[in-house]
Coordinates of C-alpha atoms in Angstrom, one line a residue:
M134 CA 145.9 170.4 -176.0
N135 CA 144.9 167.1 -177.6
W136 CA 142.1 168.3 -179.9
D137 CA 141.6 164.8 -181.3
A138 CA 140.6 163.6 -177.9
L139 CA 138.1 166.4 -177.6
L140 CA 136.6 165.5 -181.0
N141 CA 136.3 161.9 -180.0
E142 CA 132.7 160.9 -179.8
T143 CA 133.4 158.3 -177.1
F144 CA 134.8 161.0 -174.8
W145 CA 131.6 163.1 -174.9
I146 CA 129.5 160.0 -174.4
N147 CA 131.5 159.0 -171.3
L148 CA 131.3 162.6 -170.0
A149 CA 127.5 162.7 -170.5
I150 CA 127.2 159.3 -168.7
V151 CA 129.3 160.6 -165.8
L152 CA 127.3 163.8 -165.5
G153 CA 124.0 162.0 -165.7
I154 CA 124.9 159.4 -163.2
T155 CA 126.3 162.1 -160.9
I156 CA 123.2 164.1 -160.9
V157 CA 120.9 161.0 -160.5
S158 CA 123.1 159.7 -157.7
F159 CA 123.1 163.0 -155.9
L160 CA 119.3 163.3 -156.1
V161 CA 118.8 159.7 -155.0
L162 CA 121.2 160.0 -152.1
R163 CA 119.8 163.3 -151.0
T164 CA 116.2 161.9 -151.1
I165 CA 117.1 158.8 -149.2
L166 CA 118.9 160.9 -146.6
G167 CA 116.0 163.2 -146.2
I168 CA 113.5 160.4 -145.8
V169 CA 115.6 158.6 -143.2
T170 CA 116.2 161.9 -141.3
R171 CA 112.5 162.7 -141.2
R172 CA 111.6 159.2 -140.1
L173 CA 114.2 159.3 -137.3
S174 CA 112.9 162.7 -136.2
K175 CA 109.3 161.4 -135.9
L176 CA 110.5 158.3 -133.9
A177 CA 112.6 160.5 -131.6
T178 CA 109.6 162.6 -130.5
G179 CA 108.1 159.6 -128.7
A180 CA 111.3 157.9 -127.7
K181 CA 112.6 158.0 -124.1
T182 CA 116.3 158.1 -125.2
K183 CA 118.0 160.9 -127.2
F184 CA 119.9 158.6 -129.5
L185 CA 117.4 158.8 -132.4
G186 CA 117.2 162.5 -132.1
I187 CA 121.0 162.8 -132.2
A188 CA 121.2 160.5 -135.2
A189 CA 118.6 162.5 -137.1
E190 CA 120.5 165.7 -136.3
L191 CA 123.7 164.2 -137.5
L192 CA 122.2 163.1 -140.8
S193 CA 120.5 166.5 -141.4
R194 CA 124.0 168.1 -141.2
T195 CA 125.5 165.9 -143.9
S196 CA 127.5 168.1 -146.3
N197 CA 125.9 168.5 -149.8
L198 CA 129.3 169.0 -151.3
L199 CA 130.5 165.7 -150.0
I200 CA 127.3 164.0 -151.2
L201 CA 128.1 165.5 -154.7
A202 CA 131.7 164.1 -154.4
F203 CA 130.4 160.6 -153.5
S204 CA 128.0 160.8 -156.5
L205 CA 130.8 161.8 -158.8
L206 CA 133.0 158.9 -157.6
I207 CA 130.1 156.5 -158.2
A208 CA 129.7 157.9 -161.7
L209 CA 133.4 157.5 -162.5
K210 CA 133.1 153.8 -161.6
T211 CA 130.9 153.3 -164.7
V212 CA 133.5 154.3 -167.2
E213 CA 136.9 152.9 -168.0
L214 CA 139.8 154.9 -166.6
S215 CA 143.5 154.7 -166.6
P216 CA 145.4 153.1 -163.6
R217 CA 146.5 156.6 -162.6
W218 CA 142.9 157.8 -162.4
E219 CA 141.9 154.7 -160.5
S220 CA 144.5 155.4 -157.8
T221 CA 143.3 159.0 -157.6
M222 CA 139.7 157.8 -157.2
S223 CA 140.7 155.5 -154.3
H224 CA 142.3 158.5 -152.5
G225 CA 139.2 160.6 -153.3
W226 CA 136.9 158.0 -151.7
F227 CA 139.0 158.0 -148.5
I228 CA 139.3 161.8 -148.3
A229 CA 135.5 162.3 -148.8
L230 CA 134.7 159.7 -146.2
A231 CA 137.2 161.0 -143.7
F232 CA 135.8 164.5 -144.0
Q233 CA 132.2 163.4 -143.6
I234 CA 133.1 161.3 -140.5
A235 CA 134.9 164.2 -139.0
L236 CA 131.9 166.5 -139.7
W237 CA 129.6 164.0 -138.0
M238 CA 131.8 163.7 -135.0
D239 CA 132.2 167.4 -134.7
T240 CA 128.4 167.8 -134.9
G241 CA 128.0 165.1 -132.2
V242 CA 130.3 167.0 -129.9
R243 CA 128.4 170.3 -130.5
L244 CA 125.1 168.5 -129.7
W245 CA 126.5 167.0 -126.5
M246 CA 127.7 170.5 -125.4
E247 CA 124.2 171.9 -126.1
S248 CA 122.5 169.1 -124.3
L249 CA 124.3 170.0 -121.1
T250 CA 122.9 173.5 -121.1
R251 CA 119.3 172.6 -122.1
D252 CA 118.3 170.4 -119.1
G253 CA 118.2 173.3 -116.7
K254 CA 120.8 171.8 -114.3
A255 CA 123.8 173.7 -113.0
R256 CA 126.8 172.7 -115.0
N257 CA 130.5 173.7 -115.2
P258 CA 130.5 175.6 -118.5
V259 CA 134.3 176.0 -118.5
T260 CA 134.9 172.3 -118.2
T261 CA 132.3 171.5 -120.8
T262 CA 133.9 174.0 -123.2
I263 CA 137.4 172.6 -122.6
I264 CA 136.3 169.0 -123.1
G265 CA 134.5 170.0 -126.3
I266 CA 137.4 171.8 -127.7
M267 CA 139.9 169.0 -126.9
I268 CA 137.7 166.4 -128.5
R269 CA 137.2 168.5 -131.6
I270 CA 140.9 169.1 -131.9
V271 CA 141.6 165.4 -131.6
V272 CA 138.9 164.6 -134.2
W273 CA 140.2 167.0 -136.9
T274 CA 143.9 166.2 -136.1
M275 CA 143.2 162.4 -136.6
M276 CA 141.3 163.2 -139.8
L277 CA 144.2 165.3 -141.2
L278 CA 146.9 162.7 -140.3
S279 CA 144.9 159.9 -141.8
I280 CA 144.4 161.7 -145.0
L281 CA 148.1 162.5 -145.2
A282 CA 149.0 158.9 -144.5
N283 CA 146.6 157.8 -147.2
L284 CA 148.2 160.1 -149.7
G285 CA 151.6 158.6 -148.9
V286 CA 153.1 161.3 -146.7
D287 CA 155.3 160.0 -143.9
I288 CA 153.7 161.3 -140.7
T289 CA 156.1 159.7 -138.2
A290 CA 158.3 162.7 -137.9
M291 CA 155.2 165.0 -137.6
I292 CA 153.8 162.8 -134.7
A293 CA 157.2 162.8 -133.0
S294 CA 157.4 166.6 -133.3
L295 CA 153.9 167.0 -131.8
G296 CA 154.8 164.7 -128.9
V297 CA 158.1 166.6 -128.1
G298 CA 156.3 169.9 -128.4
G299 CA 153.5 168.7 -126.1
I300 CA 156.0 167.6 -123.4
A301 CA 157.8 170.9 -123.5
I302 CA 154.6 172.9 -123.2
A303 CA 153.4 170.6 -120.3
L304 CA 156.7 171.2 -118.4
A305 CA 156.5 174.9 -118.9
V306 CA 152.9 175.3 -117.6
Q307 CA 152.6 172.3 -115.3
T308 CA 151.0 174.3 -112.5
L309 CA 148.4 175.7 -114.8
L310 CA 147.8 172.3 -116.3
S311 CA 147.3 170.7 -112.9
D312 CA 144.5 173.2 -112.2
I313 CA 143.0 172.7 -115.7
F314 CA 143.0 168.9 -115.2
A315 CA 141.5 169.4 -111.8
S316 CA 138.8 171.5 -113.3
L317 CA 138.1 168.7 -115.9
S318 CA 138.0 166.2 -113.0
I319 CA 135.4 168.4 -111.2
G320 CA 133.4 168.6 -114.4
V321 CA 133.5 164.9 -115.1
D322 CA 133.2 163.5 -111.6
K323 CA 130.9 166.3 -110.3
P324 CA 131.8 166.2 -106.6
F325 CA 130.0 169.5 -106.4
E326 CA 128.3 172.0 -108.8
I327 CA 127.5 175.6 -108.9
G328 CA 125.0 176.5 -106.1
D329 CA 126.1 173.6 -103.8
F330 CA 126.8 174.4 -100.1
V331 CA 130.2 172.9 -99.2
V332 CA 132.5 172.9 -96.2
F333 CA 136.2 172.2 -96.2
G334 CA 138.8 173.2 -93.6
E335 CA 137.6 176.5 -92.1
V336 CA 135.6 177.5 -95.2
A337 CA 131.9 177.1 -95.5
G338 CA 129.8 178.6 -98.3
N339 CA 128.1 178.3 -101.7
I340 CA 129.9 177.5 -104.9
E341 CA 129.6 180.5 -107.2
H342 CA 132.0 179.8 -110.0
I343 CA 134.1 176.9 -111.2
G344 CA 136.7 178.3 -113.5
L345 CA 139.6 177.1 -115.6
K346 CA 142.1 177.5 -112.7
T347 CA 140.2 178.4 -109.6
T348 CA 136.9 177.9 -107.8
R349 CA 135.1 180.8 -106.1
I350 CA 133.0 180.2 -103.0
R351 CA 130.7 182.8 -101.3
A352 CA 131.4 182.2 -97.6
L353 CA 128.8 182.6 -94.9
S354 CA 130.5 185.7 -93.6
G355 CA 130.0 187.4 -97.0
E356 CA 133.4 187.4 -98.5
Q357 CA 134.4 185.5 -101.6
V358 CA 137.0 182.7 -101.1
V359 CA 139.1 181.8 -104.1
I360 CA 141.0 178.5 -104.2
A361 CA 143.0 176.7 -106.9
N362 CA 141.2 173.7 -108.3
A363 CA 144.1 171.3 -107.6
D364 CA 144.3 172.5 -103.9
L365 CA 140.6 172.1 -103.5
L366 CA 140.5 168.5 -104.7
R367 CA 143.3 167.6 -102.2
Q368 CA 141.0 168.4 -99.3
I369 CA 138.0 166.6 -97.8
V370 CA 134.9 168.4 -99.1
H371 CA 131.5 168.1 -97.3
N372 CA 128.7 168.7 -99.8
Y373 CA 125.6 169.5 -97.7
K374 CA 123.3 170.1 -100.6
R375 CA 123.3 166.4 -101.5
M376 CA 122.4 165.4 -98.0
N377 CA 119.0 163.7 -97.9
T378 CA 118.6 163.2 -94.2
R379 CA 120.3 164.4 -90.9
R380 CA 121.2 162.3 -87.9
I381 CA 120.7 164.5 -84.9
V382 CA 122.2 163.6 -81.5
F383 CA 121.6 165.8 -78.4
K384 CA 121.9 165.4 -74.6
F385 CA 120.2 166.8 -71.6
G386 CA 120.4 166.2 -67.8
I387 CA 118.1 166.0 -64.8
T388 CA 118.9 166.4 -61.2
Y389 CA 120.1 163.5 -59.0
N390 CA 117.2 163.8 -56.6
T391 CA 114.7 162.6 -59.3
P392 CA 112.9 159.4 -58.3
T393 CA 113.7 156.3 -60.2
E394 CA 110.2 155.9 -61.5
K395 CA 110.2 159.3 -63.1
V396 CA 113.7 158.7 -64.6
K397 CA 112.2 155.7 -66.4
E398 CA 109.4 157.9 -67.7
V399 CA 111.7 160.6 -69.2
A400 CA 112.8 158.3 -72.2
A401 CA 109.2 157.5 -73.0
L402 CA 108.3 161.2 -72.9
V403 CA 111.1 162.0 -75.4
K404 CA 109.9 159.2 -77.7
R405 CA 106.3 160.5 -77.7
I406 CA 107.5 164.1 -78.4
I407 CA 109.6 163.1 -81.4
E408 CA 107.1 160.6 -82.9
G409 CA 104.6 163.5 -82.9
I410 CA 106.7 165.5 -85.4
E411 CA 106.2 164.6 -89.0
V412 CA 109.6 165.4 -90.4
A413 CA 111.5 163.6 -87.5
K414 CA 112.0 159.8 -87.2
F415 CA 112.7 158.6 -83.6
D416 CA 115.7 156.4 -83.2
R417 CA 116.5 156.0 -79.5
A418 CA 116.5 157.8 -76.1
H419 CA 118.5 156.4 -73.3
F420 CA 119.7 157.2 -69.7
L421 CA 123.3 157.5 -70.7
G422 CA 125.2 157.8 -67.5
F423 CA 126.1 159.7 -64.3
D424 CA 127.9 163.0 -64.9
D425 CA 128.8 165.9 -62.7
S426 CA 125.6 167.4 -61.2
Q427 CA 123.2 165.5 -63.5
L428 CA 121.8 162.3 -64.8
T429 CA 122.5 162.4 -68.5
F430 CA 120.1 161.3 -71.3
E431 CA 121.2 160.9 -74.9
V432 CA 118.6 161.2 -77.7
V433 CA 119.0 160.3 -81.4
Y434 CA 116.5 161.1 -84.2
I435 CA 116.7 161.3 -88.0
M436 CA 115.5 164.4 -89.9
Q437 CA 113.7 163.4 -93.1
V438 CA 114.6 166.6 -94.8
S439 CA 118.0 168.3 -95.3
D440 CA 117.0 171.9 -94.9
Y441 CA 118.9 173.4 -91.9
N442 CA 116.2 175.8 -90.9
R443 CA 113.6 173.0 -90.7
Y444 CA 116.0 171.1 -88.5
M445 CA 116.4 174.1 -86.2
D446 CA 112.6 174.5 -86.0
T447 CA 112.2 170.8 -85.2
Q448 CA 114.8 170.9 -82.5
Q449 CA 113.2 174.0 -81.0
A450 CA 109.8 172.3 -80.9
I451 CA 111.4 169.2 -79.2
N452 CA 113.1 171.4 -76.6
L453 CA 109.9 173.3 -75.8
A454 CA 107.8 170.1 -75.5
L455 CA 110.5 168.5 -73.3
L456 CA 110.6 171.6 -71.1
E457 CA 106.8 171.5 -70.6
G458 CA 106.7 167.7 -70.1
L459 CA 109.3 167.7 -67.5
R460 CA 107.6 170.5 -65.6
E461 CA 104.4 168.5 -65.6
M462 CA 106.3 165.5 -64.2
D463 CA 107.8 167.7 -61.5
V464 CA 111.3 166.9 -62.8
Q465 CA 114.0 169.6 -62.9
F466 CA 116.7 170.1 -65.4
A467 CA 120.2 169.9 -63.8
F468 CA 122.5 172.8 -63.5
P469 CA 126.1 172.8 -62.2
T470 CA 126.2 172.6 -58.3
R471 CA 129.0 171.9 -55.8
S472 CA 128.8 170.9 -52.2
V473 CA 131.7 171.6 -49.7
E474 CA 131.9 169.5 -46.5
F475 CA 133.9 170.9 -43.6
I476 CA 135.1 168.1 -41.2
G477 CA 136.9 168.9 -37.9
G478 CA 138.6 172.1 -36.8
R479 CA 136.8 175.4 -36.2
L480 CA 134.6 177.3 -38.6
P481 CA 136.0 180.6 -39.6
E482 CA 134.5 183.7 -38.1
V483 CA 132.0 185.4 -40.4
S484 CA 131.8 189.2 -40.3
V485 CA 129.1 191.5 -41.6
A486 CA 130.3 194.9 -42.7
G487 CA 133.5 194.4 -40.6
V488 CA 131.6 193.6 -37.4
P489 CA 131.9 190.0 -36.0
Q490 CA 128.7 187.9 -36.5
E491 CA 127.9 187.8 -32.8
K492 CA 128.1 191.5 -32.4
A493 CA 126.1 192.1 -35.5
A494 CA 123.4 189.8 -34.2
N495 CA 123.3 191.7 -30.9
Q496 CA 123.3 195.1 -32.5
P497 CA 119.9 196.9 -32.3
A498 CA 118.0 197.2 -35.5
G499 CA 118.0 200.9 -35.3
D500 CA 121.8 201.0 -35.4
A501 CA 121.7 199.5 -38.9
E502 CA 121.4 203.0 -40.3
S503 CA 124.6 204.0 -38.7
Q504 CA 126.5 201.6 -41.0
P505 CA 128.3 203.2 -44.0
R506 CA 126.2 203.0 -47.1
G507 CA 127.4 201.1 -50.2
I508 CA 129.2 198.5 -48.1
Q509 CA 127.8 195.0 -48.8
P510 CA 128.0 192.2 -46.2
S511 CA 130.9 189.9 -46.9
T512 CA 131.1 186.2 -46.3

């Protein structure tokens, strides 16, 4: 213990100066930080973007311990120090600044994760959590490595070890990692979210859960379908919840004996029916062609809503109005018919209840009761 140094008046004067400047610097920095934070909070209340609110939240979570460290470093600049202490101070500045930046970035990640659950939209919580954890790990790892490098530690071997270890782990759990990255892709790209109605392959149902490895779908038949995320993204997925309109195409046929004038009126009738429905937009109605047993019409209209039940109600209304309109026009819907033409030769003999047709015609009416009951005439 160097008692002479402790009894030196200059030492105590320098110590008092350092303490005084540290306290004043801390109070000044804290006051400025509080004023700026409150000002940003007031501006964020009327702003359309969330940037000012996030900035105010980040400043409010500045560490008081690090502010004190900055104040002490500022105070030490006012006194004369040895070269060894000057080098230590430079390292101290970097360490304090690295910690504070890491804290701000960690807070920003937390705020981002909270913002995804505050807007009321359906999100993938697993994906959000994974992305948040990964970003925070990267932030703190980079902070630690930068501090070690600033202190003179050789981090090359450490980085190489982390790379080799990461490759070994990735090879061991590549199937799991493929599903995890597929889950991250679903969360970032958002091809579908919880509650969406999707169809792929032979599966149709609502998304119930998007997990770390699998996605669970409640099928229309009631059972739960579980599929790996990677397998799901390899397929073509139809997301019907995001459908704004429906293009509907349907056909009907009328009989061949319909007069040409009435055939021309059928398309106009269909147009009047569809234009009278509010949620349907008429596109076209044409006499398409000559099919077996019918003259075929093709009709196209656009539903202005995506709800399937409303579409079915609209189609039912169109069908009923079309049925009524064709009856008023004395036009018949076609049904399958077939005509057989017999040319040349002799018609086969037709018997009724086993009796030739000529005998059955000459038989008295009273003899009909003598025929066995339950036997139907055959042709």
